[in-house]
PDB file of C-alpha atoms in Angstrom:
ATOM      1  CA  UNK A1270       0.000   0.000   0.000  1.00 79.00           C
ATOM      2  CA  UNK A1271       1.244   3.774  -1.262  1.00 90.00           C
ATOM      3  CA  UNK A1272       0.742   4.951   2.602  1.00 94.00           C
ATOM      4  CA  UNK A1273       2.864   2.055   3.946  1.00 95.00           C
ATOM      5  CA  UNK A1274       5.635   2.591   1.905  1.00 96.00           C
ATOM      6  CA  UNK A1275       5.376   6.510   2.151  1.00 96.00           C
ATOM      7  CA  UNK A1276       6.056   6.336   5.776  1.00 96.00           C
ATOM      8  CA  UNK A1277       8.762   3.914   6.089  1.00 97.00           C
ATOM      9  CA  UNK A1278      10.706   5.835   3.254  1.00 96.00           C
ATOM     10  CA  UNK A1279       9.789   9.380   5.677  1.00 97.00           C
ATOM     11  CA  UNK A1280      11.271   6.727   9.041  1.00 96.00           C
ATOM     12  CA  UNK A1281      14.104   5.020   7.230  1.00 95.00           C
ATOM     13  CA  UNK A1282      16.744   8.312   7.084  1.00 96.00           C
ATOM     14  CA  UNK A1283      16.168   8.514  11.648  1.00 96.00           C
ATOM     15  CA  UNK A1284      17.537   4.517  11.545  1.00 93.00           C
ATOM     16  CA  UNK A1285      15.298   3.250  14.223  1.00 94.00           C
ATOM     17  CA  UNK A1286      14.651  -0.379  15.375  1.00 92.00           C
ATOM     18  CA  UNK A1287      11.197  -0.578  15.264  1.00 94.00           C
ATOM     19  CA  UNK A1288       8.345  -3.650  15.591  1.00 94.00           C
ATOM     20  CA  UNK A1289       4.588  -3.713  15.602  1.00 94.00           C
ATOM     21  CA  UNK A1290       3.432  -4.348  19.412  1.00 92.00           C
ATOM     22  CA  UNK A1291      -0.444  -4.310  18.629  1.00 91.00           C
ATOM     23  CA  UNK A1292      -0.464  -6.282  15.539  1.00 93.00           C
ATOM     24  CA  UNK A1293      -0.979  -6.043  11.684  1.00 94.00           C
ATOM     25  CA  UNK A1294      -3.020  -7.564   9.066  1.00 92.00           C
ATOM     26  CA  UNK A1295      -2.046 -10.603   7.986  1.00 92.00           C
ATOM     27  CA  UNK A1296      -4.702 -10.667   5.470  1.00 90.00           C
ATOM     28  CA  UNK A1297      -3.464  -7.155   3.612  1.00 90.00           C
ATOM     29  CA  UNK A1298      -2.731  -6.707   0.924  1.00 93.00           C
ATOM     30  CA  UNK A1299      -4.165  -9.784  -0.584  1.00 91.00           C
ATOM     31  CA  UNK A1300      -1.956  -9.911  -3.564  1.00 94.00           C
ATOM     32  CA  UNK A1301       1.364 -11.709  -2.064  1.00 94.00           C
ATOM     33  CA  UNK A1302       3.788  -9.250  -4.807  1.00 96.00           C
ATOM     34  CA  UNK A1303       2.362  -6.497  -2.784  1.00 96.00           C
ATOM     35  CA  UNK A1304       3.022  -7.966   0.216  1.00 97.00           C
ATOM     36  CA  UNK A1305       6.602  -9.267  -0.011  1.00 97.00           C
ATOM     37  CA  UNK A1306       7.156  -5.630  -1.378  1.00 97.00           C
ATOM     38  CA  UNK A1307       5.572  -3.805   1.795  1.00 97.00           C
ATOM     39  CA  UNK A1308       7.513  -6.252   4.169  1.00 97.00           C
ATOM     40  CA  UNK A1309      10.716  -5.472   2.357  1.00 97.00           C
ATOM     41  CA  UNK A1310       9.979  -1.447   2.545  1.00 97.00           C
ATOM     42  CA  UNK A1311       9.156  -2.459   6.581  1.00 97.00           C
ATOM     43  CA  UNK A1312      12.403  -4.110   6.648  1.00 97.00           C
ATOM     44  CA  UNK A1313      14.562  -1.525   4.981  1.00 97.00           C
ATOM     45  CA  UNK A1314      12.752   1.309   7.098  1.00 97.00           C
ATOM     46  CA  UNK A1315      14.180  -0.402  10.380  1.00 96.00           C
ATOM     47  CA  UNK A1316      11.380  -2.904  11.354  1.00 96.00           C
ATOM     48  CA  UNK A1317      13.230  -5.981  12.852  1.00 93.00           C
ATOM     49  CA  UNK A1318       9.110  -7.993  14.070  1.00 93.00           C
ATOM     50  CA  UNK A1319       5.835  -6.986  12.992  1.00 96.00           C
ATOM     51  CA  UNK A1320       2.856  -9.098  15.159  1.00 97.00           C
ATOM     52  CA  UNK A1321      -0.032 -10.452  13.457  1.00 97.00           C
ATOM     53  CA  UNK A1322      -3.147 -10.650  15.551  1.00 96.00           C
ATOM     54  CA  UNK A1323      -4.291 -14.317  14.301  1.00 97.00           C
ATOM     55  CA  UNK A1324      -6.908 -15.393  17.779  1.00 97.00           C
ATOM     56  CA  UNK A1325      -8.259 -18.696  16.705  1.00 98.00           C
ATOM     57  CA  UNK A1326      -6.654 -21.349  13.930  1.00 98.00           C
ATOM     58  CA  UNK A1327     -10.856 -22.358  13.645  1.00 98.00           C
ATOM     59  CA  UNK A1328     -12.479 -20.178  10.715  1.00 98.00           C
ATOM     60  CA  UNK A1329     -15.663 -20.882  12.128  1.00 97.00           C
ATOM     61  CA  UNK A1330     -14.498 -19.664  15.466  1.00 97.00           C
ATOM     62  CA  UNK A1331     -13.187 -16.372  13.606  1.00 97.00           C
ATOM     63  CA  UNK A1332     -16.148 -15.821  11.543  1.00 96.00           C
ATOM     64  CA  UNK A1333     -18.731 -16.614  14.566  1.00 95.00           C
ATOM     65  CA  UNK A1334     -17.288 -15.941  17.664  1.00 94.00           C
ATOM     66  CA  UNK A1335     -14.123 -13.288  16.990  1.00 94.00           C
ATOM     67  CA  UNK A1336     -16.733 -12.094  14.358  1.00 92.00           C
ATOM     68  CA  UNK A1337     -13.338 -11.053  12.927  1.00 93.00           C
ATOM     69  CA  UNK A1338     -12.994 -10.663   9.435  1.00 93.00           C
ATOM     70  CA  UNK A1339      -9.440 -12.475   8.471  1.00 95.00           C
ATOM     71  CA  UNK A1340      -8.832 -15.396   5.702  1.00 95.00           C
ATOM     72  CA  UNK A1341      -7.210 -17.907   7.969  1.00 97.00           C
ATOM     73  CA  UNK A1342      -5.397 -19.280   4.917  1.00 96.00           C
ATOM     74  CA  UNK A1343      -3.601 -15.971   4.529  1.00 95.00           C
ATOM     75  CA  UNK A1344      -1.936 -16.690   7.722  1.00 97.00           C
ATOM     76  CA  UNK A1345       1.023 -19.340   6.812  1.00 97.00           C
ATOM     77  CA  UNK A1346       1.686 -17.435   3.483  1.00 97.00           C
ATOM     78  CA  UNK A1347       2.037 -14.085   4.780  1.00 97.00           C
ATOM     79  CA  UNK A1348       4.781 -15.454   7.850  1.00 97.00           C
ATOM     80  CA  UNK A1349       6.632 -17.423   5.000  1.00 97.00           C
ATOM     81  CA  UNK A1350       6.858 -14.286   3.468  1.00 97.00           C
ATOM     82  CA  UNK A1351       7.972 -11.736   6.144  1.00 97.00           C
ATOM     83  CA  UNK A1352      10.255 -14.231   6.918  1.00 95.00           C
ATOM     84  CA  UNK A1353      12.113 -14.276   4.117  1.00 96.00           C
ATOM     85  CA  UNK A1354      12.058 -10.657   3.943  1.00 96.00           C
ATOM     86  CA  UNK A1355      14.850 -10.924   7.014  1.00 94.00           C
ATOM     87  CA  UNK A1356      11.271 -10.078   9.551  1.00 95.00           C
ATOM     88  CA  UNK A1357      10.349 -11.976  12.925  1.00 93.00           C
ATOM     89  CA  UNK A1358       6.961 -12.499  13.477  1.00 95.00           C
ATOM     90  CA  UNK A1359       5.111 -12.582  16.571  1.00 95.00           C
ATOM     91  CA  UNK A1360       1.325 -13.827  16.770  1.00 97.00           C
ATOM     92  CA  UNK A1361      -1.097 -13.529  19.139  1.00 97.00           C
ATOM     93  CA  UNK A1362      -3.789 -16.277  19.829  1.00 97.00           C
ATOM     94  CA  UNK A1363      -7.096 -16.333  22.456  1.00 96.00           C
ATOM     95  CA  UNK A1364      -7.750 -20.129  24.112  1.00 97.00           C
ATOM     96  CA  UNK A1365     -11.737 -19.787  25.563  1.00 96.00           C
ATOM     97  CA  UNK A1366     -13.969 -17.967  23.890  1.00 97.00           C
ATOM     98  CA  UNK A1367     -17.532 -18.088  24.363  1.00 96.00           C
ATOM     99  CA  UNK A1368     -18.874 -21.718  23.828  1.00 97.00           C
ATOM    100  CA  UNK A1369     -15.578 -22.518  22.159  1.00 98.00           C
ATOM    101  CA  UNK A1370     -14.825 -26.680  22.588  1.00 98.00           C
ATOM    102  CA  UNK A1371     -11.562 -28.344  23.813  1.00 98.00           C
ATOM    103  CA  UNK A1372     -11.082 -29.719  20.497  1.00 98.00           C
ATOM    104  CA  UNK A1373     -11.313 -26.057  18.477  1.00 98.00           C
ATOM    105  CA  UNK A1374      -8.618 -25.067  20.928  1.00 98.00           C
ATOM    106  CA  UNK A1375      -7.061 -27.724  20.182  1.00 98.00           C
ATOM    107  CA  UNK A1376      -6.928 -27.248  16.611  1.00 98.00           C
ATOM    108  CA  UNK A1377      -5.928 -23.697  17.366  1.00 98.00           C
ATOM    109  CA  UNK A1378      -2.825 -24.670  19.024  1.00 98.00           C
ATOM    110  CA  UNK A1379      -2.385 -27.209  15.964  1.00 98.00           C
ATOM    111  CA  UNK A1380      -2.896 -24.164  13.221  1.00 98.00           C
ATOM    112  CA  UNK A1381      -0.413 -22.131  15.123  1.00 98.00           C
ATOM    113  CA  UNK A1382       2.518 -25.280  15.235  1.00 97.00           C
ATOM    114  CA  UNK A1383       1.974 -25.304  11.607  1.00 97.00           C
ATOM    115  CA  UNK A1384       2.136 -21.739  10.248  1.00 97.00           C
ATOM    116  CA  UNK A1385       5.557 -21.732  12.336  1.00 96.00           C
ATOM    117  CA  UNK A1386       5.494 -18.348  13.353  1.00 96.00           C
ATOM    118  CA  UNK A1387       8.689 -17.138  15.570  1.00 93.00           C
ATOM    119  CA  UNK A1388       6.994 -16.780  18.716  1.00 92.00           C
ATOM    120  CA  UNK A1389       3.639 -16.663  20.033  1.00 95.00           C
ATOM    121  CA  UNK A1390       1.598 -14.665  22.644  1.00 95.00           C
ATOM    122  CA  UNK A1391      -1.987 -17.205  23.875  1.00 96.00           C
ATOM    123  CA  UNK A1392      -4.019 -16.012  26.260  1.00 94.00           C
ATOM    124  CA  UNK A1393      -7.776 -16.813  27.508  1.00 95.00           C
ATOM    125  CA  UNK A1394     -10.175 -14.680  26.825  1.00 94.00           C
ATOM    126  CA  UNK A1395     -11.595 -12.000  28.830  1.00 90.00           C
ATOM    127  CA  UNK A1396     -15.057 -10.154  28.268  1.00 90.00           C
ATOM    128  CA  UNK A1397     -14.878  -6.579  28.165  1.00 89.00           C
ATOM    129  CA  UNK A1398     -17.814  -4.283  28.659  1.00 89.00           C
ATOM    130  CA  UNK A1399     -19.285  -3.450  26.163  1.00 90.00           C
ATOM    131  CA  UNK A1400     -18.063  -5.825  23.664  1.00 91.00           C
ATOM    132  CA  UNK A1401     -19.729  -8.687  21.476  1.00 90.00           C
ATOM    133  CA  UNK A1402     -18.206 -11.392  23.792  1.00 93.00           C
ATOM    134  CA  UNK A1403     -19.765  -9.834  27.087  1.00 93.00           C
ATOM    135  CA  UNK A1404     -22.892  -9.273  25.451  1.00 94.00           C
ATOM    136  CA  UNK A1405     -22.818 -13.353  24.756  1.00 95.00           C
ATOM    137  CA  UNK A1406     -21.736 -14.062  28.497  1.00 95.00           C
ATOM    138  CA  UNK A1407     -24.599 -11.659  29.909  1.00 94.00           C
ATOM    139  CA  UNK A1408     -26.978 -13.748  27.653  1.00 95.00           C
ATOM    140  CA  UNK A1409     -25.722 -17.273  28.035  1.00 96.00           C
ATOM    141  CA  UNK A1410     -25.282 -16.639  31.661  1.00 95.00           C
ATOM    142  CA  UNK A1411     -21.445 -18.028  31.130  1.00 96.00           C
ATOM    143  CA  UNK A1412     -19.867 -15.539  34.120  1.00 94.00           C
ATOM    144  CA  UNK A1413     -17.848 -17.769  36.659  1.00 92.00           C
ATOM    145  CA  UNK A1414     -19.026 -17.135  39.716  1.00 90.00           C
ATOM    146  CA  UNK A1415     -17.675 -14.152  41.435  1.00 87.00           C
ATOM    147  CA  UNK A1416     -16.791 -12.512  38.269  1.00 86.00           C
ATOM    148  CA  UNK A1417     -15.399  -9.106  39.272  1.00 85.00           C
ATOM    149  CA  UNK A1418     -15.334  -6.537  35.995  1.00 82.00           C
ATOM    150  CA  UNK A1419     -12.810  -4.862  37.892  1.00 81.00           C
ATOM    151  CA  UNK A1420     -10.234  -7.185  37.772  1.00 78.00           C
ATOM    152  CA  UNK A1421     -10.002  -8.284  33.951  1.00 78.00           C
ATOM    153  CA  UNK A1422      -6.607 -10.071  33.619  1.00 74.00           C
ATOM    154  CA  UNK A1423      -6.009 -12.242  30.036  1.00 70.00           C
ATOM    155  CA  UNK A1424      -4.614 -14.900  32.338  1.00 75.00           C
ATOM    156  CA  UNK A1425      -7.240 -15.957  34.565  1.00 79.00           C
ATOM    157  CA  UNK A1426     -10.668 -17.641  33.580  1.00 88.00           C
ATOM    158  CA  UNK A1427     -13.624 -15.022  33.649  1.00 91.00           C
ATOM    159  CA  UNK A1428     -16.109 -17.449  31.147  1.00 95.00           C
ATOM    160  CA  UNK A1429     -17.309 -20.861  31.937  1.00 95.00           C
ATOM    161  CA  UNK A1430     -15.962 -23.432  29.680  1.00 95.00           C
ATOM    162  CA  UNK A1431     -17.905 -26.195  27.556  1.00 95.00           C
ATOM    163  CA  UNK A1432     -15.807 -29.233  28.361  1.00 95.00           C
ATOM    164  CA  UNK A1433     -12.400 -28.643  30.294  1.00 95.00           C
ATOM    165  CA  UNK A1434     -12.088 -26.327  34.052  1.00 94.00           C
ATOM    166  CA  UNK A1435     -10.638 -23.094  33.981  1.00 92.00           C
ATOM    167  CA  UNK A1436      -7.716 -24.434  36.113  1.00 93.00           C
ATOM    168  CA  UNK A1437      -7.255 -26.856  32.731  1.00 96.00           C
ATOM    169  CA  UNK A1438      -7.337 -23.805  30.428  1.00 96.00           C
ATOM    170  CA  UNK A1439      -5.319 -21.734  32.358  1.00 95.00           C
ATOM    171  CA  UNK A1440      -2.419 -25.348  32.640  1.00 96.00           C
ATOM    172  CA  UNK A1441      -3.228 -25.302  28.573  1.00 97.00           C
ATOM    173  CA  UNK A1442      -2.562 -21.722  27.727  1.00 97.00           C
ATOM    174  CA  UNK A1443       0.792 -21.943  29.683  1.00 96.00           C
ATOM    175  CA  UNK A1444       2.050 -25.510  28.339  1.00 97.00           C
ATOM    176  CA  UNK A1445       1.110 -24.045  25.049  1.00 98.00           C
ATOM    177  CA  UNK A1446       3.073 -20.769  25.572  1.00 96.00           C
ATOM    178  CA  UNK A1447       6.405 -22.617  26.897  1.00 96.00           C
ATOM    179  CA  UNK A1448       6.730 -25.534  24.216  1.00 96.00           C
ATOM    180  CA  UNK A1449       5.596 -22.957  21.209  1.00 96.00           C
ATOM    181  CA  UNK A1450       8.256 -20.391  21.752  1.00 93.00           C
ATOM    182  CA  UNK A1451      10.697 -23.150  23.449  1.00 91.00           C
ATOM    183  CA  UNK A1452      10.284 -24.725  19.851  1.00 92.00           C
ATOM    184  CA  UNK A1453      10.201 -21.657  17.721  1.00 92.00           C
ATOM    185  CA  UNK A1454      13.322 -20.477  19.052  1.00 84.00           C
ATOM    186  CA  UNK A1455      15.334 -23.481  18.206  1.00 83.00           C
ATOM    187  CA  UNK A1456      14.160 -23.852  14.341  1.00 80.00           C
ATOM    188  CA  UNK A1457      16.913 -22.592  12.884  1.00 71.00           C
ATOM    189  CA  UNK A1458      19.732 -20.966  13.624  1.00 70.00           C
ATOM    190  CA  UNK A1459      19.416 -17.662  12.074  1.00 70.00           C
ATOM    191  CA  UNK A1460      16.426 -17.158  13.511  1.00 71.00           C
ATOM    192  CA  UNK A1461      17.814 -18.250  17.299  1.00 74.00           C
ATOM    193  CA  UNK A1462      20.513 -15.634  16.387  1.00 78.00           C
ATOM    194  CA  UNK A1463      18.456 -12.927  15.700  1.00 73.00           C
ATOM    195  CA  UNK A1464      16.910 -13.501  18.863  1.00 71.00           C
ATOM    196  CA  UNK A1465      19.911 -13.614  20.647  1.00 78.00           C
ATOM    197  CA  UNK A1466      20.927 -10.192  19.541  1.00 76.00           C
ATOM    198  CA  UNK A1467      17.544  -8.798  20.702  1.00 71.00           C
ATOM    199  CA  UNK A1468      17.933 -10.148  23.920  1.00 72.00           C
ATOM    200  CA  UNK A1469      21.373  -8.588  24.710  1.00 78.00           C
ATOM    201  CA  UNK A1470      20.047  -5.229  22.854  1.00 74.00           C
ATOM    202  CA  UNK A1471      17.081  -5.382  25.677  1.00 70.00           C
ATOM    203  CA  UNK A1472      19.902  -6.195  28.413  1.00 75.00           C
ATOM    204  CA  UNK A1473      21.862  -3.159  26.949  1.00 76.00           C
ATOM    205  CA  UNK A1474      19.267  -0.963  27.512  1.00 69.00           C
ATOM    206  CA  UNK A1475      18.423  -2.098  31.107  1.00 64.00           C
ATOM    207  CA  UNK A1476      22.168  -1.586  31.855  1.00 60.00           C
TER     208      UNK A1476
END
């Protein structure tokens, strides 16, 4: 996109180290020229990890519960493609939404050892006010009990769960988490060296 590669050629002269925290599309743009083209400008500008916000690896989780609009099958094409473009990638994933099975988070976790991002973010999801999902809890009556609005945290169980406890969710989330990255950092050296050199960077700076 024109805008994209307008402001990393208006960044790329200050030489800053710069990633995308909250996420990007993975699904833009479409055509994968485009793509590989905007990546490179990213890469060139200083972007060393951009984060794609993926949630569920079930499109009928995406399309009916996320109610997010994202082509799940742009997902492994678009990290291939970053990736080679000299780019980490970080994605983010949600374990527990509304009415969501063991076996679709299952699958999730599956989707996400396959697209074989370089490290991953899963956490459970939490209802905010206002929102789709705690309009569904409100009218499926799927609060735990003592739900406290208050104290929203995207580690602890706040919806009641189809088939598994929210102790098991929480155990899944953070099983999934360690063995995910554990195993993303080891896949290949270049990539274990890249985040070797971010890690001393970050100790740099705390120094």
């Amino acid at each position: 996109p024109k805008r994209v590669h307008d402001i990393c050629a208006g960044i790329q002269p200050l030489t800053l180290r710069l990633c995308t925290p909250n996420g990007i599309r993975a699904d833009y743009p479409t055509d994968m020229k485009r793509k590989r083209e905007m990546f490179r400008a990213m890469k060139e500008a200083g972007f060393y990890q951009i984060t794609f916000g993926v949630e569920s690896g079930v499109q009928w989780v995406i399309d009916n519960l996320v109610k997010k609009r994202l082509d799940l099958s742009q997902i492994g094409p678009s990290i291939r493609v970053a990736q080679e473009e000299g780019l980490l990638v970080h994605t983010f994933f949600i374990l527990g939404f509304p009415t969501e099975t063991k076996e679709q988070m299952l699958a999730t976790i599956k989707f996400a050892e396959e697209i074989q991002a370089d490290s991953y973010s899963f956490s459970i999801a939490s209802p905010l006010p206002g929102t789709v999902m705690w309009q569904m809890c409100e009218k499926l009556e799927l609060f735990v009990e003592g739900f406290d609005p208050t104290q929203i945290v995207f580690t602890k169980t706040n919806i009641k769960q189809v088939d598994m406890t929210g102790e098991e969710l929480f155990n899944l989330v953070y099983e999934t988490n360690r063995r995910l990255n554990e195993e993303a950092k080891h896949r290949s050296a270049e990539r274990l060296e890249l985040y070797e050199q971010l890690a001393r960077r970050a100790s740099n700076l705390g120094s």
